[in-house]
Amino acid sequence: MPSSTRIKATNISFKIGTTEYSCDANLVELTLNDAPGGVQVFCDVRPDGEWKLQLDGITSGDAASLYRILWANFGTEVAFTIAPQGNVTPSTTQPHYTGTVVFDQLPPLSLNSGDIVKFSVTLTVKNAVHTPSATPPVYYGVTLKTAV
């Protein structure tokens, strides 16, 4: 079997709504955890899941920066798209990950003398029914798109 294509996180595309924020971020991470209140029985693989979207980036006072957008949209829900390989159109070999993120945390302001100021925030992805057999598949609120 030939080796699988590797993804190198250099030209990713990360959008909130239709706006690209890749140049303001240096880490975009989706992590699936157990949802609060779920009860797992012996035959469950996972009773319920909840995604978190961690964003690390540069702190900027620009009104259109990711940092300021997180502040301006606190308490709202907005669609997001992650294209790990930077491709515009999803495909079977270059899928996109999409969902709705809840702006339920504000990014901190942490100032250290002489340093470029950065932030890290972990947001909740709006949960949905786990339907991996759907087209496209939905995994607890994150959709794996392999076609438009």
PDB file of C-alpha atoms in Angstrom:
ATOM      1  CA  MET A   1       0.000   0.000   0.000  1.00  0.00           C
ATOM      2  CA  PRO A   2       1.420   3.425  -0.905  1.00  0.00           C
ATOM      3  CA  SER A   3       1.765   5.992   1.847  1.00  0.00           C
ATOM      4  CA  SER A   4      -1.090   8.398   2.469  1.00  0.00           C
ATOM      5  CA  THR A   5      -0.851  12.036   1.470  1.00  0.00           C
ATOM      6  CA  ARG A   6       0.301  14.118   4.415  1.00  0.00           C
ATOM      7  CA  ILE A   7      -1.172  17.468   5.338  1.00  0.00           C
ATOM      8  CA  LYS A   8       1.295  20.206   6.198  1.00  0.00           C
ATOM      9  CA  ALA A   9      -0.365  23.093   8.017  1.00  0.00           C
ATOM     10  CA  THR A  10       1.059  25.924   5.948  1.00  0.00           C
ATOM     11  CA  ASN A  11      -1.626  27.012   3.505  1.00  0.00           C
ATOM     12  CA  ILE A  12      -4.815  26.102   5.331  1.00  0.00           C
ATOM     13  CA  SER A  13      -7.993  28.037   4.784  1.00  0.00           C
ATOM     14  CA  PHE A  14      -9.990  29.002   7.882  1.00  0.00           C
ATOM     15  CA  LYS A  15     -13.198  30.970   7.470  1.00  0.00           C
ATOM     16  CA  ILE A  16     -15.793  32.335   9.820  1.00  0.00           C
ATOM     17  CA  GLY A  17     -18.853  32.951   7.706  1.00  0.00           C
ATOM     18  CA  THR A  18     -17.357  33.809   4.325  1.00  0.00           C
ATOM     19  CA  THR A  19     -14.367  35.764   5.667  1.00  0.00           C
ATOM     20  CA  GLU A  20     -10.888  34.223   5.605  1.00  0.00           C
ATOM     21  CA  TYR A  21      -8.911  34.499   8.880  1.00  0.00           C
ATOM     22  CA  SER A  22      -5.893  32.257   8.152  1.00  0.00           C
ATOM     23  CA  CYS A  23      -3.500  35.202   8.331  1.00  0.00           C
ATOM     24  CA  ASP A  24      -4.620  36.016  11.900  1.00  0.00           C
ATOM     25  CA  ALA A  25      -4.420  32.440  13.252  1.00  0.00           C
ATOM     26  CA  ASN A  26      -1.519  30.124  13.994  1.00  0.00           C
ATOM     27  CA  LEU A  27      -3.572  27.238  15.426  1.00  0.00           C
ATOM     28  CA  VAL A  28      -7.007  25.929  14.488  1.00  0.00           C
ATOM     29  CA  GLU A  29      -7.941  22.749  16.336  1.00  0.00           C
ATOM     30  CA  LEU A  30     -11.172  20.747  16.444  1.00  0.00           C
ATOM     31  CA  THR A  31     -11.446  18.364  19.397  1.00  0.00           C
ATOM     32  CA  LEU A  32     -14.306  15.946  20.117  1.00  0.00           C
ATOM     33  CA  ASN A  33     -15.135  15.442  23.801  1.00  0.00           C
ATOM     34  CA  ASP A  34     -18.025  13.867  25.679  1.00  0.00           C
ATOM     35  CA  ALA A  35     -21.085  16.100  25.796  1.00  0.00           C
ATOM     36  CA  PRO A  36     -22.247  17.135  29.250  1.00  0.00           C
ATOM     37  CA  GLY A  37     -25.026  14.947  30.645  1.00  0.00           C
ATOM     38  CA  GLY A  38     -24.484  12.002  28.299  1.00  0.00           C
ATOM     39  CA  VAL A  39     -24.735   8.526  29.786  1.00  0.00           C
ATOM     40  CA  GLN A  40     -22.777   5.763  28.102  1.00  0.00           C
ATOM     41  CA  VAL A  41     -24.168   2.239  28.285  1.00  0.00           C
ATOM     42  CA  PHE A  42     -22.169  -0.906  27.539  1.00  0.00           C
ATOM     43  CA  CYS A  43     -23.152  -1.081  23.858  1.00  0.00           C
ATOM     44  CA  ASP A  44     -22.427   2.607  23.071  1.00  0.00           C
ATOM     45  CA  VAL A  45     -19.260   3.657  21.334  1.00  0.00           C
ATOM     46  CA  ARG A  46     -19.986   7.219  22.456  1.00  0.00           C
ATOM     47  CA  PRO A  47     -23.382   8.366  23.766  1.00  0.00           C
ATOM     48  CA  ASP A  48     -23.006  11.975  22.666  1.00  0.00           C
ATOM     49  CA  GLY A  49     -20.190  14.202  21.582  1.00  0.00           C
ATOM     50  CA  GLU A  50     -19.375  17.887  21.694  1.00  0.00           C
ATOM     51  CA  TRP A  51     -16.731  19.579  19.577  1.00  0.00           C
ATOM     52  CA  LYS A  52     -14.525  22.411  20.732  1.00  0.00           C
ATOM     53  CA  LEU A  53     -12.798  24.768  18.306  1.00  0.00           C
ATOM     54  CA  GLN A  54      -9.550  26.195  19.646  1.00  0.00           C
ATOM     55  CA  LEU A  55      -8.236  29.302  17.931  1.00  0.00           C
ATOM     56  CA  ASP A  56      -4.810  30.761  18.641  1.00  0.00           C
ATOM     57  CA  GLY A  57      -3.703  33.879  16.859  1.00  0.00           C
ATOM     58  CA  ILE A  58      -2.387  37.395  16.921  1.00  0.00           C
ATOM     59  CA  THR A  59      -4.044  40.074  18.998  1.00  0.00           C
ATOM     60  CA  SER A  60      -4.968  43.026  16.829  1.00  0.00           C
ATOM     61  CA  GLY A  61      -6.964  46.194  17.309  1.00  0.00           C
ATOM     62  CA  ASP A  62      -8.038  46.210  13.643  1.00  0.00           C
ATOM     63  CA  ALA A  63     -11.834  46.097  13.414  1.00  0.00           C
ATOM     64  CA  ALA A  64     -11.730  43.295  10.810  1.00  0.00           C
ATOM     65  CA  SER A  65      -9.178  41.123  12.687  1.00  0.00           C
ATOM     66  CA  LEU A  66     -10.085  37.705  14.089  1.00  0.00           C
ATOM     67  CA  TYR A  67      -9.416  39.009  17.606  1.00  0.00           C
ATOM     68  CA  ARG A  68     -11.915  41.866  17.239  1.00  0.00           C
ATOM     69  CA  ILE A  69     -14.474  39.671  15.417  1.00  0.00           C
ATOM     70  CA  LEU A  70     -14.488  37.334  18.426  1.00  0.00           C
ATOM     71  CA  TRP A  71     -15.276  40.315  20.662  1.00  0.00           C
ATOM     72  CA  ALA A  72     -17.845  41.878  18.323  1.00  0.00           C
ATOM     73  CA  ASN A  73     -19.784  38.619  17.894  1.00  0.00           C
ATOM     74  CA  PHE A  74     -19.756  37.401  21.510  1.00  0.00           C
ATOM     75  CA  GLY A  75     -22.961  35.463  22.204  1.00  0.00           C
ATOM     76  CA  THR A  76     -23.712  34.695  18.556  1.00  0.00           C
ATOM     77  CA  GLU A  77     -23.439  31.595  16.366  1.00  0.00           C
ATOM     78  CA  VAL A  78     -21.553  31.695  13.081  1.00  0.00           C
ATOM     79  CA  ALA A  79     -20.683  29.106  10.426  1.00  0.00           C
ATOM     80  CA  PHE A  80     -17.034  28.078  10.063  1.00  0.00           C
ATOM     81  CA  THR A  81     -15.053  26.191   7.429  1.00  0.00           C
ATOM     82  CA  ILE A  82     -11.643  24.581   7.777  1.00  0.00           C
ATOM     83  CA  ALA A  83      -9.875  23.485   4.601  1.00  0.00           C
ATOM     84  CA  PRO A  84      -6.657  21.840   5.866  1.00  0.00           C
ATOM     85  CA  GLN A  85      -5.108  21.790   2.395  1.00  0.00           C
ATOM     86  CA  GLY A  86      -6.265  25.279   1.418  1.00  0.00           C
ATOM     87  CA  ASN A  87      -8.421  24.047  -1.448  1.00  0.00           C
ATOM     88  CA  VAL A  88     -11.428  26.150  -2.458  1.00  0.00           C
ATOM     89  CA  THR A  89     -13.661  23.207  -3.369  1.00  0.00           C
ATOM     90  CA  PRO A  90     -13.869  20.125  -1.130  1.00  0.00           C
ATOM     91  CA  SER A  91     -13.022  16.743  -2.632  1.00  0.00           C
ATOM     92  CA  THR A  92     -12.693  13.146  -1.480  1.00  0.00           C
ATOM     93  CA  THR A  93      -8.943  13.618  -0.983  1.00  0.00           C
ATOM     94  CA  GLN A  94      -9.130  17.223   0.283  1.00  0.00           C
ATOM     95  CA  PRO A  95     -12.253  17.483   2.467  1.00  0.00           C
ATOM     96  CA  HIS A  96     -13.536  20.542   4.303  1.00  0.00           C
ATOM     97  CA  TYR A  97     -14.740  20.504   7.908  1.00  0.00           C
ATOM     98  CA  THR A  98     -17.720  22.744   8.590  1.00  0.00           C
ATOM     99  CA  GLY A  99     -20.062  23.556  11.434  1.00  0.00           C
ATOM    100  CA  THR A 100     -21.498  26.347  13.515  1.00  0.00           C
ATOM    101  CA  VAL A 101     -19.361  27.828  16.268  1.00  0.00           C
ATOM    102  CA  VAL A 102     -20.827  29.519  19.330  1.00  0.00           C
ATOM    103  CA  PHE A 103     -18.857  32.602  20.364  1.00  0.00           C
ATOM    104  CA  ASP A 104     -19.165  31.706  24.050  1.00  0.00           C
ATOM    105  CA  GLN A 105     -15.761  32.995  25.203  1.00  0.00           C
ATOM    106  CA  LEU A 106     -13.930  36.251  24.770  1.00  0.00           C
ATOM    107  CA  PRO A 107     -10.236  36.137  23.896  1.00  0.00           C
ATOM    108  CA  PRO A 108      -7.962  37.395  26.669  1.00  0.00           C
ATOM    109  CA  LEU A 109      -5.701  40.405  26.488  1.00  0.00           C
ATOM    110  CA  SER A 110      -2.324  39.273  27.789  1.00  0.00           C
ATOM    111  CA  LEU A 111       0.525  41.762  27.466  1.00  0.00           C
ATOM    112  CA  ASN A 112       4.146  40.803  28.056  1.00  0.00           C
ATOM    113  CA  SER A 113       6.805  43.480  27.585  1.00  0.00           C
ATOM    114  CA  GLY A 114       8.413  43.346  24.153  1.00  0.00           C
ATOM    115  CA  ASP A 115       6.405  40.332  22.906  1.00  0.00           C
ATOM    116  CA  ILE A 116       4.034  40.153  19.973  1.00  0.00           C
ATOM    117  CA  VAL A 117       0.669  39.750  21.672  1.00  0.00           C
ATOM    118  CA  LYS A 118      -1.181  36.484  21.027  1.00  0.00           C
ATOM    119  CA  PHE A 119      -4.453  34.972  22.210  1.00  0.00           C
ATOM    120  CA  SER A 120      -5.988  31.537  22.627  1.00  0.00           C
ATOM    121  CA  VAL A 121      -9.691  30.850  22.932  1.00  0.00           C
ATOM    122  CA  THR A 122     -11.669  27.593  22.933  1.00  0.00           C
ATOM    123  CA  LEU A 123     -15.205  27.864  21.567  1.00  0.00           C
ATOM    124  CA  THR A 124     -18.094  25.400  21.521  1.00  0.00           C
ATOM    125  CA  VAL A 125     -19.323  23.974  18.220  1.00  0.00           C
ATOM    126  CA  LYS A 126     -23.111  23.803  18.043  1.00  0.00           C
ATOM    127  CA  ASN A 127     -24.084  20.187  18.518  1.00  0.00           C
ATOM    128  CA  ALA A 128     -26.168  18.183  16.038  1.00  0.00           C
ATOM    129  CA  VAL A 129     -27.402  14.629  15.746  1.00  0.00           C
ATOM    130  CA  HIS A 130     -24.624  12.187  14.914  1.00  0.00           C
ATOM    131  CA  THR A 131     -25.469  10.976  11.388  1.00  0.00           C
ATOM    132  CA  PRO A 132     -22.328   9.567   9.739  1.00  0.00           C
ATOM    133  CA  SER A 133     -24.473   7.858   7.076  1.00  0.00           C
ATOM    134  CA  ALA A 134     -25.855  11.211   5.841  1.00  0.00           C
ATOM    135  CA  THR A 135     -24.524  12.861   2.702  1.00  0.00           C
ATOM    136  CA  PRO A 136     -22.359  14.650   3.679  1.00  0.00           C
ATOM    137  CA  PRO A 137     -21.729  12.921   7.021  1.00  0.00           C
ATOM    138  CA  VAL A 138     -22.381  14.864  10.238  1.00  0.00           C
ATOM    139  CA  TYR A 139     -20.347  13.980  13.315  1.00  0.00           C
ATOM    140  CA  TYR A 140     -21.969  15.630  16.353  1.00  0.00           C
ATOM    141  CA  GLY A 141     -22.213  18.983  14.582  1.00  0.00           C
ATOM    142  CA  VAL A 142     -19.125  18.878  12.347  1.00  0.00           C
ATOM    143  CA  THR A 143     -19.789  18.049   8.707  1.00  0.00           C
ATOM    144  CA  LEU A 144     -17.145  16.351   6.589  1.00  0.00           C
ATOM    145  CA  LYS A 145     -17.638  17.763   3.091  1.00  0.00           C
ATOM    146  CA  THR A 146     -16.057  15.902   0.175  1.00  0.00           C
ATOM    147  CA  ALA A 147     -18.076  17.654  -2.553  1.00  0.00           C
ATOM    148  CA  VAL A 148     -19.906  20.952  -3.038  1.00  0.00           C
TER     149      VAL A 148
END
